[in-house]
Amino acid sequence: MWQAEVRVDLGAIRDNLTLLRDRTAAEVMAVVKGDGYGHGMLPVARAALGAGATWLGACTLGEALELRAAGITAPVLAWLLTPGLPLHEGVAADVDLSAASLAGLAEVVAAARRVGRPARVHLKIDTGLGRSGALAAEWPVLIEAAAKAQADEMIEVVGVWSHFACADEPGHPSIDAQLENFNAALAVAGRYGIAPRVRHIANSAAILTRPDAHFDLVRAGIAMYGLSPIPSHDFGLRPAMTARARVMLTKRVPAGQGVSYGHTYVTPAETTLAVVPFGYADGVPRAASSSAPVALGGQVYRIAGRVCMDQIVLDCGDAPVAAGDLAVLFGPGDDGEPTADDWARVCDTINYEIVTRFGSARVPRHYDGERGTVG
Ligand SMILES: *Cc1c(COP(=O)(O)O)cnc(C)c1O
């Protein structure tokens, strides 16, 4: 028995992955960072591998090790590595590690020496995002050091990679510029005898709009979860997450009743209030106060007043709502319920943040479409 739940449709995740695979000849890395964008890292990883993904993207070393501890043997890339992490645990667990600087590469080499086995490395070039990665000016030095470490059998350069800044704005001039820089970086690597098995730069938006950016491997995140990386474009994806709760209590109140903290909402007429057990501890942004839509009994209401830590209130007028009824915050939209995109719009954020927030540990997650274990 649950009062609030997040339901994840693994069949939708498999279908979305199939749609993405149909659009590329490259291998697909399923990006499962952030607890699978709030959908649950392990079930998503298994569903993705079952649907033809051949790589997993984990972001942190901890996430990568958790995938290995669960018995998943597919290649896993970890890329957000700060100094002093136990990278030897990654090497020992066969986790691919990103190196974005000479210092980062040195840490990977030290880890390989400690384990007594070459580390699998992806060298990261900053082609224009201005975040992680080596700048073009330091790239030849990084490549030269990597070539030497590879000759010494301390590392195997498995990948060369980068990340787009504006792939979600098709036609943005930075996309072509980054591709040009990426190709130049690959040429430099080639001059030092580095021929990585996988060259990769494409995220969901680039998978769907830039076939010329697919190279050998694409990294699928938000699109695999069924949400569009470009909200104005419908790519035929199916949202996998539904957030819903049972109404805790309803009551009639008179006109003029202030609702929730600060009384920022006041009932305009006698009405029925419904209390829904979902608050900011469960992932509801406080910015959803008096704005985000919630479906209840075939109607869609705006949240009345402030979002609290544990609950929200709906003003249902004279609708026959009762304790125990199901309130749907968002879902695929099939039955007229709001979507994560609707929530993102009113909360002034992106669909990525909405679903990731709802991965809160307090809310039980239930899965539809589970199959046998893969990976
Ligand atoms: C999160 C992430 C992705 C996935 O991006 P989407 O837009 O969700 O497809 C790909 N690559 C890197 C480096 C990331 O951090």
GROMACS .gro file of C-alpha atoms in nm, residues 3-272:
model
  270
    3GLN     CA    1   0.013   0.695  -0.056
    4ALA     CA    2   0.238   0.847  -0.322
    5GLU     CA    3   0.428   0.663  -0.591
    6VAL     CA    4   0.640   0.707  -0.897
    7ARG     CA    5   0.553   0.452  -1.167
    8VAL     CA    6   0.808   0.377  -1.435
    9ASP     CA    7   0.708   0.209  -1.760
   10LEU     CA    8   1.009   0.003  -1.864
   11GLY     CA    9   0.828  -0.091  -2.185
   12ALA     CA   10   0.833   0.278  -2.279
   13ILE     CA   11   1.205   0.292  -2.207
   14ARG     CA   12   1.263  -0.009  -2.434
   15ASP     CA   13   1.044   0.144  -2.708
   16ASN     CA   14   1.224   0.478  -2.688
   17LEU     CA   15   1.557   0.304  -2.715
   18THR     CA   16   1.436   0.111  -3.018
   19LEU     CA   17   1.326   0.440  -3.176
   20LEU     CA   18   1.670   0.589  -3.113
   21ARG     CA   19   1.849   0.280  -3.245
   22ASP     CA   20   1.642   0.304  -3.563
   23ARG     CA   21   1.786   0.651  -3.614
   24THR     CA   22   2.152   0.564  -3.591
   25ALA     CA   23   2.409   0.314  -3.709
   26ALA     CA   24   2.621   0.391  -3.403
   27GLU     CA   25   2.626   0.196  -3.077
   28VAL     CA   26   2.404   0.342  -2.804
   29MET     CA   27   2.516   0.432  -2.453
   30ALA     CA   28   2.222   0.451  -2.213
   31VAL     CA   29   2.293   0.737  -1.974
   32VAL     CA   30   2.168   0.632  -1.629
   33LYS     CA   31   2.328   0.901  -1.410
   34GLY     CA   32   2.124   1.076  -1.143
   35ASP     CA   33   1.957   0.747  -1.049
   36GLY     CA   34   1.845   0.707  -1.407
   37TYR     CA   35   1.711   1.064  -1.423
   38GLY     CA   36   1.497   0.971  -1.122
   39HIS     CA   37   1.362   0.651  -1.283
   40GLY     CA   38   1.593   0.412  -1.091
   41MET     CA   39   1.940   0.338  -1.225
   42LEU     CA   40   1.945  -0.042  -1.215
   43PRO     CA   41   1.602  -0.122  -1.364
   44VAL     CA   42   1.662   0.135  -1.639
   45ALA     CA   43   2.010  -0.001  -1.710
   46ARG     CA   44   1.875  -0.355  -1.742
   47ALA     CA   45   1.584  -0.247  -1.962
   48ALA     CA   46   1.817  -0.046  -2.186
   49LEU     CA   47   2.064  -0.332  -2.226
   50GLY     CA   48   1.772  -0.562  -2.303
   51ALA     CA   49   1.663  -0.324  -2.580
   52GLY     CA   50   2.000  -0.309  -2.750
   53ALA     CA   51   2.204  -0.044  -2.570
   54THR     CA   52   2.561  -0.172  -2.550
   55TRP     CA   53   2.711   0.089  -2.316
   56LEU     CA   54   2.607   0.260  -1.994
   57GLY     CA   55   2.691   0.616  -1.896
   58ALA     CA   56   2.720   0.657  -1.521
   59CYS     CA   57   2.873   1.002  -1.460
   60THR     CA   58   3.020   0.932  -1.112
   61LEU     CA   59   3.255   0.654  -1.009
   62GLY     CA   60   3.009   0.561  -0.735
   63GLU     CA   61   2.730   0.510  -0.988
   64ALA     CA   62   2.958   0.300  -1.210
   65LEU     CA   63   3.064   0.079  -0.920
   66GLU     CA   64   2.700   0.035  -0.819
   67LEU     CA   65   2.624  -0.097  -1.169
   68ARG     CA   66   2.912  -0.343  -1.139
   69ALA     CA   67   2.808  -0.448  -0.787
   70ALA     CA   68   2.468  -0.533  -0.934
   71GLY     CA   69   2.637  -0.773  -1.174
   72ILE     CA   70   2.610  -0.563  -1.489
   73THR     CA   71   2.904  -0.642  -1.719
   74ALA     CA   72   2.840  -0.406  -2.015
   75PRO     CA   73   3.096  -0.129  -2.072
   76VAL     CA   74   3.036   0.158  -1.828
   77LEU     CA   75   3.185   0.506  -1.859
   78ALA     CA   76   3.238   0.733  -1.557
   79TRP     CA   77   3.334   1.090  -1.638
   80LEU     CA   78   3.301   1.319  -1.337
   81LEU     CA   79   3.618   1.233  -1.148
   82THR     CA   80   3.766   1.470  -0.890
   83PRO     CA   81   4.122   1.432  -0.757
   84GLY     CA   82   4.179   1.166  -0.492
   85LEU     CA   83   3.894   0.931  -0.580
   86PRO     CA   84   3.965   0.556  -0.551
   87LEU     CA   85   4.005   0.517  -0.926
   88HIS     CA   86   4.178   0.183  -0.869
   89GLU     CA   87   3.837   0.046  -0.770
   90GLY     CA   88   3.711   0.158  -1.110
   91VAL     CA   89   4.004  -0.002  -1.293
   92ALA     CA   90   3.961  -0.325  -1.096
   93ALA     CA   91   3.589  -0.327  -1.180
   94ASP     CA   92   3.655  -0.267  -1.551
   95VAL     CA   93   3.497   0.079  -1.547
   96ASP     CA   94   3.597   0.307  -1.835
   97LEU     CA   95   3.735   0.635  -1.700
   98SER     CA   96   3.736   0.976  -1.864
   99ALA     CA   97   4.052   1.187  -1.858
  100ALA     CA   98   4.011   1.558  -1.930
  101SER     CA   99   4.352   1.689  -1.825
  102LEU     CA  100   4.711   1.578  -1.771
  103ALA     CA  101   4.649   1.561  -1.396
  104GLY     CA  102   4.339   1.350  -1.452
  105LEU     CA  103   4.530   1.115  -1.681
  106ALA     CA  104   4.808   1.084  -1.423
  107GLU     CA  105   4.555   0.971  -1.162
  108VAL     CA  106   4.419   0.707  -1.398
  109VAL     CA  107   4.772   0.584  -1.476
  110ALA     CA  108   4.851   0.564  -1.102
  111ALA     CA  109   4.533   0.362  -1.049
  112ALA     CA  110   4.629   0.124  -1.331
  113ARG     CA  111   4.975   0.078  -1.183
  114ARG     CA  112   4.823  -0.003  -0.845
  115VAL     CA  113   4.585  -0.262  -0.992
  116GLY     CA  114   4.845  -0.401  -1.230
  117ARG     CA  115   4.625  -0.381  -1.535
  118PRO     CA  116   4.577  -0.117  -1.810
  119ALA     CA  117   4.297   0.132  -1.742
  120ARG     CA  118   4.034   0.186  -2.013
  121VAL     CA  119   4.038   0.559  -2.088
  122HIS     CA  120   3.823   0.806  -2.283
  123LEU     CA  121   4.009   1.129  -2.354
  124LYS     CA  122   3.780   1.430  -2.335
  125ILE     CA  123   3.821   1.737  -2.555
  126ASP     CA  124   3.636   2.061  -2.477
  127THR     CA  125   3.514   2.150  -2.826
  128GLY     CA  126   3.325   2.453  -2.699
  129LEU     CA  127   3.096   2.363  -2.408
  130GLY     CA  128   3.325   2.541  -2.166
  131ARG     CA  129   3.281   2.280  -1.897
  132SER     CA  130   3.495   1.966  -1.865
  133GLY     CA  131   3.751   1.853  -2.120
  134ALA     CA  132   4.092   1.962  -2.242
  135LEU     CA  133   4.105   2.280  -2.447
  136ALA     CA  134   4.253   2.258  -2.798
  137ALA     CA  135   4.573   2.425  -2.677
  138GLU     CA  136   4.643   2.151  -2.420
  139TRP     CA  137   4.505   1.865  -2.631
  140PRO     CA  138   4.832   1.769  -2.810
  141VAL     CA  139   5.012   1.746  -2.474
  142LEU     CA  140   4.734   1.528  -2.331
  143ILE     CA  141   4.734   1.309  -2.642
  144GLU     CA  142   5.111   1.272  -2.631
  145ALA     CA  143   5.100   1.169  -2.265
  146ALA     CA  144   4.818   0.925  -2.339
  147ALA     CA  145   5.011   0.775  -2.632
  148LYS     CA  146   5.310   0.722  -2.402
  149ALA     CA  147   5.095   0.566  -2.127
  150GLN     CA  148   4.936   0.341  -2.387
  151ALA     CA  149   5.279   0.236  -2.517
  152ASP     CA  150   5.375   0.160  -2.155
  153GLU     CA  151   5.058  -0.054  -2.128
  154MET     CA  152   4.926   0.156  -1.842
  155ILE     CA  153   4.613   0.259  -2.034
  156GLU     CA  154   4.409   0.163  -2.335
  157VAL     CA  155   4.259   0.463  -2.512
  158VAL     CA  156   3.912   0.327  -2.581
  159GLY     CA  157   3.745   0.658  -2.662
  160VAL     CA  158   3.784   1.019  -2.760
  161TRP     CA  159   3.482   1.225  -2.671
  162SER     CA  160   3.318   1.561  -2.621
  163HIS     CA  161   2.980   1.716  -2.533
  164PHE     CA  162   2.759   1.976  -2.705
  165ALA     CA  163   2.653   2.308  -2.552
  166CYS     CA  164   2.349   2.385  -2.769
  167ALA     CA  165   2.240   2.065  -2.944
  168ASP     CA  166   1.887   2.137  -2.819
  169GLU     CA  167   1.879   2.447  -3.041
  170PRO     CA  168   1.895   2.300  -3.393
  171GLY     CA  169   2.085   2.528  -3.626
  172HIS     CA  170   2.280   2.695  -3.347
  173PRO     CA  171   2.618   2.788  -3.500
  174SER     CA  172   2.808   2.637  -3.205
  175ILE     CA  173   2.701   2.287  -3.317
  176ASP     CA  174   2.892   2.301  -3.645
  177ALA     CA  175   3.184   2.472  -3.473
  178GLN     CA  176   3.203   2.199  -3.208
  179LEU     CA  177   3.188   1.925  -3.472
  180GLU     CA  178   3.472   2.092  -3.659
  181ASN     CA  179   3.677   2.113  -3.339
  182PHE     CA  180   3.599   1.750  -3.260
  183ASN     CA  181   3.719   1.634  -3.601
  184ALA     CA  182   4.035   1.842  -3.559
  185ALA     CA  183   4.098   1.683  -3.218
  186LEU     CA  184   4.052   1.336  -3.369
  187ALA     CA  185   4.304   1.424  -3.639
  188VAL     CA  186   4.556   1.530  -3.374
  189ALA     CA  187   4.499   1.200  -3.190
  190GLY     CA  188   4.556   1.015  -3.516
  191ARG     CA  189   4.888   1.189  -3.567
  192TYR     CA  190   5.003   1.044  -3.234
  193GLY     CA  191   4.887   0.699  -3.337
  194ILE     CA  192   4.574   0.704  -3.124
  195ALA     CA  193   4.280   0.540  -3.302
  196PRO     CA  194   4.003   0.505  -3.041
  197ARG     CA  195   3.742   0.237  -3.090
  198VAL     CA  196   3.466   0.482  -3.001
  199ARG     CA  197   3.445   0.849  -3.089
  200HIS     CA  198   3.141   1.009  -2.928
  201ILE     CA  199   2.982   1.351  -2.890
  202ALA     CA  200   2.605   1.315  -2.948
  203ASN     CA  201   2.348   1.350  -2.668
  204SER     CA  202   1.973   1.294  -2.723
  205ALA     CA  203   1.920   1.617  -2.914
  206ALA     CA  204   2.208   1.541  -3.151
  207ILE     CA  205   2.094   1.180  -3.195
  208LEU     CA  206   1.756   1.309  -3.313
  209THR     CA  207   1.871   1.604  -3.524
  210ARG     CA  208   2.236   1.559  -3.628
  211PRO     CA  209   2.319   1.223  -3.789
  212ASP     CA  210   2.655   1.368  -3.887
  213ALA     CA  211   2.744   1.381  -3.516
  214HIS     CA  212   2.684   1.015  -3.436
  215PHE     CA  213   3.037   0.877  -3.499
  216ASP     CA  214   3.077   0.533  -3.335
  217LEU     CA  215   2.869   0.579  -3.020
  218VAL     CA  216   2.582   0.805  -2.912
  219ARG     CA  217   2.486   0.888  -2.555
  220ALA     CA  218   2.110   0.871  -2.498
  221GLY     CA  219   1.968   1.029  -2.186
  222ILE     CA  220   1.642   1.224  -2.177
  223ALA     CA  221   1.502   1.077  -2.500
  224MET     CA  222   1.536   0.723  -2.362
  225TYR     CA  223   1.315   0.835  -2.071
  226GLY     CA  224   1.059   0.946  -2.329
  227LEU     CA  225   1.096   1.321  -2.297
  228SER     CA  226   1.187   1.548  -2.584
  229PRO     CA  227   1.526   1.719  -2.559
  230ILE     CA  228   1.370   1.994  -2.773
  231PRO     CA  229   1.028   2.058  -2.614
  232SER     CA  230   0.892   2.227  -2.928
  233HIS     CA  231   0.961   1.906  -3.127
  234ASP     CA  232   0.761   1.583  -3.098
  235PHE     CA  233   0.985   1.289  -3.185
  236GLY     CA  234   0.726   1.023  -3.104
  237LEU     CA  235   0.883   0.934  -2.770
  238ARG     CA  236   0.680   0.797  -2.481
  239PRO     CA  237   0.729   0.940  -2.128
  240ALA     CA  238   0.817   0.658  -1.888
  241MET     CA  239   0.742   0.826  -1.555
  242THR     CA  240   0.409   0.887  -1.382
  243ALA     CA  241   0.389   1.058  -1.040
  244ARG     CA  242   0.066   1.010  -0.851
  245ALA     CA  243  -0.080   0.999  -0.502
  246ARG     CA  244  -0.398   0.917  -0.317
  247VAL     CA  245  -0.589   1.211  -0.177
  248MET     CA  246  -0.540   1.214   0.199
  249LEU     CA  247  -0.843   1.424   0.295
  250THR     CA  248  -1.112   1.642   0.142
  251LYS     CA  249  -1.321   1.908   0.314
  252ARG     CA  250  -1.569   2.182   0.240
  253VAL     CA  251  -1.449   2.531   0.327
  254PRO     CA  252  -1.620   2.869   0.291
  255ALA     CA  253  -1.523   3.150   0.053
  256GLY     CA  254  -1.229   3.351   0.183
  257GLN     CA  255  -1.038   3.056   0.329
  258GLY     CA  256  -0.661   3.109   0.302
  259VAL     CA  257  -0.491   2.791   0.181
  260SER     CA  258  -0.149   2.660   0.287
  261TYR     CA  259   0.149   2.858   0.422
  262GLY     CA  260   0.134   3.232   0.373
  263HIS     CA  261  -0.227   3.218   0.254
  264THR     CA  262  -0.104   3.307  -0.096
  265TYR     CA  263  -0.424   3.145  -0.227
  266VAL     CA  264  -0.767   3.235  -0.091
  267THR     CA  265  -1.080   3.044  -0.195
  268PRO     CA  266  -1.302   3.262  -0.412
  269ALA     CA  267  -1.617   3.069  -0.317
  270GLU     CA  268  -1.733   2.784  -0.097
  271THR     CA  269  -1.541   2.485  -0.223
  272THR     CA  270  -1.392   2.142  -0.162
   0.00000   0.00000   0.00000
